[in-house]
mmCIF file of C-alpha atoms in Angstrom:
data_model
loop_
_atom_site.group_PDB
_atom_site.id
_atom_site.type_symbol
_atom_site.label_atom_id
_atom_site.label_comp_id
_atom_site.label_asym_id
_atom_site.label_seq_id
_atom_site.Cartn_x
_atom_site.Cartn_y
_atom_site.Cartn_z
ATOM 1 C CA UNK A 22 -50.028 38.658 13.191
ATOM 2 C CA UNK A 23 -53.094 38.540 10.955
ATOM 3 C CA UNK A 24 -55.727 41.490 10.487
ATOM 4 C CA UNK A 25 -58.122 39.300 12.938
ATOM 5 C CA UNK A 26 -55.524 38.420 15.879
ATOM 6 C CA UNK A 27 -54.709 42.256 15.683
ATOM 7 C CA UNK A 28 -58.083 43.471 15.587
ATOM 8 C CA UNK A 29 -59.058 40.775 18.408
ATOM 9 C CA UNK A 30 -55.891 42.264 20.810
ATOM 10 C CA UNK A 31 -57.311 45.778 20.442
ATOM 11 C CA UNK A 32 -61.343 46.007 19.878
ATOM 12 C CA UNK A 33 -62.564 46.025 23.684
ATOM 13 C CA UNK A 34 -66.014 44.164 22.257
ATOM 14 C CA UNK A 35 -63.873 41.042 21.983
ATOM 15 C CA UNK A 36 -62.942 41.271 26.153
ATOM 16 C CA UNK A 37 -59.527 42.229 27.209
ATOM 17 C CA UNK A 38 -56.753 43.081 25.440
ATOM 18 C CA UNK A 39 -54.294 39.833 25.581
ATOM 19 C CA UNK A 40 -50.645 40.524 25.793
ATOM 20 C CA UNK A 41 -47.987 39.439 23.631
ATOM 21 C CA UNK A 42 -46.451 35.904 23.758
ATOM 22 C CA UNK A 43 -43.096 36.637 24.814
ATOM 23 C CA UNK A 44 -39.512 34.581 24.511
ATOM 24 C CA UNK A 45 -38.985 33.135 28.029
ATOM 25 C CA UNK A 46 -34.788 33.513 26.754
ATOM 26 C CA UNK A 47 -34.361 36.478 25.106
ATOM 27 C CA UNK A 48 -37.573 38.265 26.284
ATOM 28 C CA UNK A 49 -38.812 39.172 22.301
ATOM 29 C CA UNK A 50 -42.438 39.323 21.726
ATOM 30 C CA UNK A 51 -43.662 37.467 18.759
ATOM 31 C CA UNK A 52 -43.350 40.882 16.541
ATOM 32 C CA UNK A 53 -40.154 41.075 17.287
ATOM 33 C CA UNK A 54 -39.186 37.162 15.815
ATOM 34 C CA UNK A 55 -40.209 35.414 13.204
ATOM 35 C CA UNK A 56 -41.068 32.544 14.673
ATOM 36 C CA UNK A 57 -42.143 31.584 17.998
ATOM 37 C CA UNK A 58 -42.016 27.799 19.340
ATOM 38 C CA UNK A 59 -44.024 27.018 22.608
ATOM 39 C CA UNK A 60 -43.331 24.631 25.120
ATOM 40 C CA UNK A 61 -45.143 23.093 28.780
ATOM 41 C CA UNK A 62 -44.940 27.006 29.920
ATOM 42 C CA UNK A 63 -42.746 28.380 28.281
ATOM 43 C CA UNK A 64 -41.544 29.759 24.598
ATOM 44 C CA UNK A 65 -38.370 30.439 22.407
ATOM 45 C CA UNK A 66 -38.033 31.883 19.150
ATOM 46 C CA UNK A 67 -35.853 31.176 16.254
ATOM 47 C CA UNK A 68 -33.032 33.605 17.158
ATOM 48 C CA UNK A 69 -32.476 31.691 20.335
ATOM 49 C CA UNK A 70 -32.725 28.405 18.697
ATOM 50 C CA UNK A 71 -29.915 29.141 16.127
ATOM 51 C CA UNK A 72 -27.652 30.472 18.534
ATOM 52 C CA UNK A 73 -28.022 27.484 20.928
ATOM 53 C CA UNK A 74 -27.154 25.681 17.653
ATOM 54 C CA UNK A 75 -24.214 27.580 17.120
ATOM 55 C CA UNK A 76 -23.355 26.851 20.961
ATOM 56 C CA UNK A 77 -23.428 23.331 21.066
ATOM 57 C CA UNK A 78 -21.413 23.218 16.948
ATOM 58 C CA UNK A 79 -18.625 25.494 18.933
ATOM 59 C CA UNK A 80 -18.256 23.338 21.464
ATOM 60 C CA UNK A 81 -16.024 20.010 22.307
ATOM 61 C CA UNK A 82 -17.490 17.350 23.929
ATOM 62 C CA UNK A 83 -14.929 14.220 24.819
ATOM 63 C CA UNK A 84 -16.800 11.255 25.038
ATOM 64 C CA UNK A 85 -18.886 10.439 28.188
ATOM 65 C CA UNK A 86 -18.046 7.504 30.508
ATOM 66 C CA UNK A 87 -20.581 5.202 28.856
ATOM 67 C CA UNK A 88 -19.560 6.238 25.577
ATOM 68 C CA UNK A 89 -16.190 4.893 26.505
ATOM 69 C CA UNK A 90 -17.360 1.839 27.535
ATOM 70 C CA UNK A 91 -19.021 0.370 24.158
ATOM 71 C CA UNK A 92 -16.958 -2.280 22.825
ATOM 72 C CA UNK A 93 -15.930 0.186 19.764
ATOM 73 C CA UNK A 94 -14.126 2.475 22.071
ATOM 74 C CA UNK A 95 -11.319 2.395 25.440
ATOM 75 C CA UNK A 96 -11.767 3.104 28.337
ATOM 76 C CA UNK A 97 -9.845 6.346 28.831
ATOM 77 C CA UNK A 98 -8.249 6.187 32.355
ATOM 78 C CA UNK A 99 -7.402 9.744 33.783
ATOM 79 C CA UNK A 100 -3.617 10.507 34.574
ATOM 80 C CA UNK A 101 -3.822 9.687 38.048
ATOM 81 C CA UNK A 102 -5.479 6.707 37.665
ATOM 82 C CA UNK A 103 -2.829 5.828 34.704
ATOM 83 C CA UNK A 104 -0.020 6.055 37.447
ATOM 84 C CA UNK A 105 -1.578 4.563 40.207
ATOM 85 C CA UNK A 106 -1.729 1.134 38.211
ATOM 86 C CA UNK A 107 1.829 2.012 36.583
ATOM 87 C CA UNK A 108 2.645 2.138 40.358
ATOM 88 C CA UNK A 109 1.803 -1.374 40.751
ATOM 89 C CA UNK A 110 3.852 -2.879 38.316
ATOM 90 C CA UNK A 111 6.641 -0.789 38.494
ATOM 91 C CA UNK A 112 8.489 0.421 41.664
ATOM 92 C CA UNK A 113 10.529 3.829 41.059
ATOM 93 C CA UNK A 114 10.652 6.059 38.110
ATOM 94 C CA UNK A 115 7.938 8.512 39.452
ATOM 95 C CA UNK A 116 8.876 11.266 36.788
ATOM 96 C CA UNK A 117 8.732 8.553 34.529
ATOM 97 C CA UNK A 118 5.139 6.724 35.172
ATOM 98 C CA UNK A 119 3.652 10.278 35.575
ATOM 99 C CA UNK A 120 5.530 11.999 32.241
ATOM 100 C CA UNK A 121 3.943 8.778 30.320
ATOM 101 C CA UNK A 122 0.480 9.046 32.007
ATOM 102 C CA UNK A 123 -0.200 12.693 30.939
ATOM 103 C CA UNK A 124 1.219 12.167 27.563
ATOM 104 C CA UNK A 125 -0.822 8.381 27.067
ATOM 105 C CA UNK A 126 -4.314 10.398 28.341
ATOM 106 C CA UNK A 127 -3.768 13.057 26.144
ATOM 107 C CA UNK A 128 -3.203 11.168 23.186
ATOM 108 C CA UNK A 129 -5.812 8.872 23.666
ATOM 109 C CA UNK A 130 -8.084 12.235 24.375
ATOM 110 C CA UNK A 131 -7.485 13.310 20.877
ATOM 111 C CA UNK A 132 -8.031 10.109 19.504
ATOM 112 C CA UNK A 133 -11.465 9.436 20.824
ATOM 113 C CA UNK A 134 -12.552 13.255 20.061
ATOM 114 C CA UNK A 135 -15.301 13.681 17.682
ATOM 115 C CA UNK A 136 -13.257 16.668 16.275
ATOM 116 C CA UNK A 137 -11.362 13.755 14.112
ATOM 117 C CA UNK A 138 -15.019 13.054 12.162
ATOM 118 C CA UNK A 139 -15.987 16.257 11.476
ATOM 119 C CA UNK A 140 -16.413 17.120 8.243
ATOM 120 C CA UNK A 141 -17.846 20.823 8.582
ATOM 121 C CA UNK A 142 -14.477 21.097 10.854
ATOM 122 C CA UNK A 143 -10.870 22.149 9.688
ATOM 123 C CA UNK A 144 -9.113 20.969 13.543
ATOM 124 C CA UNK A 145 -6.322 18.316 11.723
ATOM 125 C CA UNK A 146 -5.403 15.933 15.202
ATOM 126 C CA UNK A 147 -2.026 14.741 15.259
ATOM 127 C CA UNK A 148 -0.585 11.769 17.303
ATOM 128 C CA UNK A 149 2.318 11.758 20.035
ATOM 129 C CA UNK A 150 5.150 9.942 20.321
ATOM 130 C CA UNK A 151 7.476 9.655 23.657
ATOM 131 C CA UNK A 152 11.121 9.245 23.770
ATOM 132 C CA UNK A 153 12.327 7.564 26.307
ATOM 133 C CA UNK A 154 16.465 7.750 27.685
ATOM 134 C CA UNK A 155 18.122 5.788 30.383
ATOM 135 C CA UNK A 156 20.608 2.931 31.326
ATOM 136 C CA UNK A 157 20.169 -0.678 30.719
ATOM 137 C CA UNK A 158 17.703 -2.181 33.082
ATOM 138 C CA UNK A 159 16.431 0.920 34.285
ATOM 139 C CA UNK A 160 12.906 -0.338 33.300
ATOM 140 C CA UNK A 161 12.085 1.572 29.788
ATOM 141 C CA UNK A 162 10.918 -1.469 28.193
ATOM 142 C CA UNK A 163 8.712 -2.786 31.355
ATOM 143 C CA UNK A 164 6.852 0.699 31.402
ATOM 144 C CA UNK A 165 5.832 0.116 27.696
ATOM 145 C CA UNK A 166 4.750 -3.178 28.062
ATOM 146 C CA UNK A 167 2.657 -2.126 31.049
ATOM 147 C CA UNK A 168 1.375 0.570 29.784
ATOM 148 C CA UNK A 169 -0.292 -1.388 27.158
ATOM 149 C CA UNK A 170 -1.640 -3.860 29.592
ATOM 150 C CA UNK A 171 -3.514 -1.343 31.615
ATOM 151 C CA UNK A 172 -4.910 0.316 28.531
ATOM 152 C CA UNK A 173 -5.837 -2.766 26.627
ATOM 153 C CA UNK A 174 -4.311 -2.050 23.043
ATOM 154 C CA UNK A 175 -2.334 -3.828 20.729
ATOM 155 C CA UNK A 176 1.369 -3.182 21.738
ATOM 156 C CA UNK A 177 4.361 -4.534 19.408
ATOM 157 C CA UNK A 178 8.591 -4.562 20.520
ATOM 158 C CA UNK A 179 10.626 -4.534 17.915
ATOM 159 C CA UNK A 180 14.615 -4.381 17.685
ATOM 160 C CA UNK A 181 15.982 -1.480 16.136
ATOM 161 C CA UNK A 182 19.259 -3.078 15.655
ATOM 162 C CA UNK A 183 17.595 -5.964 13.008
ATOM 163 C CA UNK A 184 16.162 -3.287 11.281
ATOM 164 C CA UNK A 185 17.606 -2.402 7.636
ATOM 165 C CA UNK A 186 16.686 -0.771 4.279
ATOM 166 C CA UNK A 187 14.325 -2.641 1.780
ATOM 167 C CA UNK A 188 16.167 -5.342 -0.124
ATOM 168 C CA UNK A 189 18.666 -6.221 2.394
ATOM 169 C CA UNK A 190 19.044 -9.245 4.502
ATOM 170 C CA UNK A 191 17.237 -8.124 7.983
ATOM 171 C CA UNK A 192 13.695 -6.785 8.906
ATOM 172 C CA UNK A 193 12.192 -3.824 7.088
ATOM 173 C CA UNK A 194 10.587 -1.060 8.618
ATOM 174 C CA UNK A 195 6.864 -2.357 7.652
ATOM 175 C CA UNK A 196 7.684 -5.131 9.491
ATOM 176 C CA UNK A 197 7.340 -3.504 12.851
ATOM 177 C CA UNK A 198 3.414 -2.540 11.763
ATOM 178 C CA UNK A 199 3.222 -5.886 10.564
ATOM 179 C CA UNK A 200 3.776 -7.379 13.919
ATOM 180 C CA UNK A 201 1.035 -4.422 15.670
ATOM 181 C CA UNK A 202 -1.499 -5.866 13.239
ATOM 182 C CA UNK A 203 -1.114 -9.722 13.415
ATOM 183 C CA UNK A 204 -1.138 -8.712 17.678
ATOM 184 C CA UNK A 205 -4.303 -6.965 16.909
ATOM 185 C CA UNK A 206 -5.784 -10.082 15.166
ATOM 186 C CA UNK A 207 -5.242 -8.462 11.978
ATOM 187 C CA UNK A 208 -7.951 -5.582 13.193
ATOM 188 C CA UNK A 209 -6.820 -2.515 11.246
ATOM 189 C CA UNK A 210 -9.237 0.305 13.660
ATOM 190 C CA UNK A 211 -7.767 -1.950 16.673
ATOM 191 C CA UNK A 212 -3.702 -1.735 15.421
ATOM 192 C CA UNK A 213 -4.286 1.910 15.020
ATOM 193 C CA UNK A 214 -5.075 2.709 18.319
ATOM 194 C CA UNK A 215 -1.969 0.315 19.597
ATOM 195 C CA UNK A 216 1.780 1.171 20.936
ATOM 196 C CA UNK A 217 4.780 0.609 19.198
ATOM 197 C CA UNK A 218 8.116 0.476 21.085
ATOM 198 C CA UNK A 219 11.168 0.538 19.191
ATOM 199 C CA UNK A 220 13.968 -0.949 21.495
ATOM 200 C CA UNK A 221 17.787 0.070 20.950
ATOM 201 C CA UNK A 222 16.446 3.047 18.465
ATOM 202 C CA UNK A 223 20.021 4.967 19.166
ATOM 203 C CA UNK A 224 21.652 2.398 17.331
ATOM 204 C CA UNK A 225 20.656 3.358 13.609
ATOM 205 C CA UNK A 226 22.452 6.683 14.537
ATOM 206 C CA UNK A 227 24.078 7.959 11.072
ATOM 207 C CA UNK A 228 27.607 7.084 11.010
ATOM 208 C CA UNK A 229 29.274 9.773 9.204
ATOM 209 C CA UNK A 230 32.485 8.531 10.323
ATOM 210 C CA UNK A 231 32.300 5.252 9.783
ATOM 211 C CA UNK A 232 35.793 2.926 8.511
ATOM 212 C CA UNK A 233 34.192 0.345 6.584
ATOM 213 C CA UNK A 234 34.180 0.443 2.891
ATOM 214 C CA UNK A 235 30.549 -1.214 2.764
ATOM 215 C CA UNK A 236 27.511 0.434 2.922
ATOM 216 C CA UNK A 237 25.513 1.269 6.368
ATOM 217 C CA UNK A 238 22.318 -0.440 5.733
ATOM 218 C CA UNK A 239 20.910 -0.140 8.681
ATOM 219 C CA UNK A 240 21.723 3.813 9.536
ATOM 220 C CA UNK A 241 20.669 7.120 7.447
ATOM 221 C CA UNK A 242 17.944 4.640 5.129
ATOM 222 C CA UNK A 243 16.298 2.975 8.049
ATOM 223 C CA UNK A 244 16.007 6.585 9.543
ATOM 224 C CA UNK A 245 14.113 7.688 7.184
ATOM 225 C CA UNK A 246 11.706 4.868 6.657
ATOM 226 C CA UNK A 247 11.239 5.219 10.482
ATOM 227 C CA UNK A 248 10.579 8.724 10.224
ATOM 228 C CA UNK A 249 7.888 8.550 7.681
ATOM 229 C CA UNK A 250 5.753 6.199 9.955
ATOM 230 C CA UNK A 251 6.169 8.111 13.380
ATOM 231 C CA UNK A 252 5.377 11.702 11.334
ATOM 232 C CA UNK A 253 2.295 9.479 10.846
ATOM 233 C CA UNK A 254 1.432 7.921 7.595
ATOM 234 C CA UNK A 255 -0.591 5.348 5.463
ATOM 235 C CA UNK A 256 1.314 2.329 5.675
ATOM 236 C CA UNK A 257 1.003 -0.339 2.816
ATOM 237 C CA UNK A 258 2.117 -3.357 4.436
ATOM 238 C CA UNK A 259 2.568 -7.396 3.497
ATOM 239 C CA UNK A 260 0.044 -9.247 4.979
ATOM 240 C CA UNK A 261 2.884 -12.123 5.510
ATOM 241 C CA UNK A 262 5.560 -9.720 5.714
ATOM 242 C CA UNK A 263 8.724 -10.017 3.588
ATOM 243 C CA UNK A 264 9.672 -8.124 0.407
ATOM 244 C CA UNK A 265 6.604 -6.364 -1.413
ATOM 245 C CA UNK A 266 5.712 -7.280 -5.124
ATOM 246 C CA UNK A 267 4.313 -5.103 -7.717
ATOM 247 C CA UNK A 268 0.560 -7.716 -8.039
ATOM 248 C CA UNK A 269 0.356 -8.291 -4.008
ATOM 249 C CA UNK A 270 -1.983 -7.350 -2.055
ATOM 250 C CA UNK A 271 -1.466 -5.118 1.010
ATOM 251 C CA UNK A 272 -2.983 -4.362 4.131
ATOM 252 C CA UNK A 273 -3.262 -0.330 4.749
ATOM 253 C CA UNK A 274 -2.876 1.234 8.022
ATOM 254 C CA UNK A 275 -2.624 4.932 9.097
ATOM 255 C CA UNK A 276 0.304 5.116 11.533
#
């Protein structure tokens, strides 16, 4: 306080003394703080202000139901709500339909977070991918396809058995991102957030064992183009698909 507010407080010709403004948080008086902000009533300091900064910087926030409703973002359907329209498609496979809600809202969860635009923040988020085992017919395929129907993302099926290593006759790898991306209308942000199911994916098995004298082009080499794009990568890929040249142009897409 100035020489005049402090003479003012305590010289009785200038009335009663006044007391000190006080933080309505913390309870500080303004020689306590260096500043003091006032408000309809009441009044907070600086020291209060910073740590409700610090608060709200500390703390995640997923994105609000009308957040997830702009045309930019999906609508993120709880678990429960996940299997109770899984439950109208498909009849059985209860461990199933609930196993793939949790792990579809959780993914999704990260994906929306505002953790992943951060720049101040060092939280990397990392994508999911599901495995799923059983018999012919027992409806692995039919979950995947419904499961992108209820979210409303770009969802690709692609034969793991046509799959084989760049430069032989069959499908490469980039083709199955390919096919995400021309079902996403060629929308990069929109094929990003889509499913890919790889059918028959225990037939590029390595074959350590195996009699022919000819080389297994579509075991160990198509693993590990596969396993580059589920460890999550950036993807160049042929906008018409086919063999890549060293002039062409390529569309990029973080898997």
């Amino acid at each position: 306080m100035s020489d005049f507010d402090d003479k003012f407080n305590k010289d009785s010709k200038f009335g009663e003394r006044f007391p000190p403004l006080k933080c309505s948080f913390c309870g500080k008086d303004e020689t306590q703080v260096s500043r003091l902000i006032a408000g309809p009533g009441v009044f907070i300091c600086n020291e209060c202000v910073r740590l409700c900064d610090e608060i709200l910087e500390d703390e995640v926030f997923f994105p609000s139901k009308t957040e997830l409703d702009d045309p930019g973002e999906k609508n993120l359907l709880s678990p429960v709500e996940i299997k109770a329209e899984l439950d109208k498609y498909v009849i059985g496979q209860d461990l199933a339909k609930k196993t793939l809600a949790v792990s579809v809202y959780n993914h999704y969860k990260r994906v929306f977070s505002p953790l992943d635009i951060d720049p101040d923040d060092d939280v990397e988020l990392s994508k999911s991918n599901i495995l799923m085992l059983g018999p012919t017919g027992s409806g692995k395929t039919l979950l995947a396809q419904t499961l992108a129907k209820i979210l409303d993302v770009p969802f690709a099926i692609s034969d793991a058995t046509a799959l084989t290593e760049a430069g032989y006759v069959g499908e490469d790898v980039e083709n199955i991102l390919l096919r995400l991306i021309q079902n996403a209308d060629y929308d990069i942000e929109e094929a990003q957030q889509g499913i890919i199911y790889i059918d028959e994916i225990d037939k590029i098995t390595r074959r350590s064992d195996n009699p022919s004298i000819t080389r297994d082009v579509s075991g160990e080499g198509v693993q590990q183009s596969l396993l580059k794009i589920i460890e999550s990568t950036v993807a160049n890929v042929p906008p018409q698909g086919g063999r890549k040249h060293p002039h062409q142009d390529f569309l990029q897409i973080d898997t």
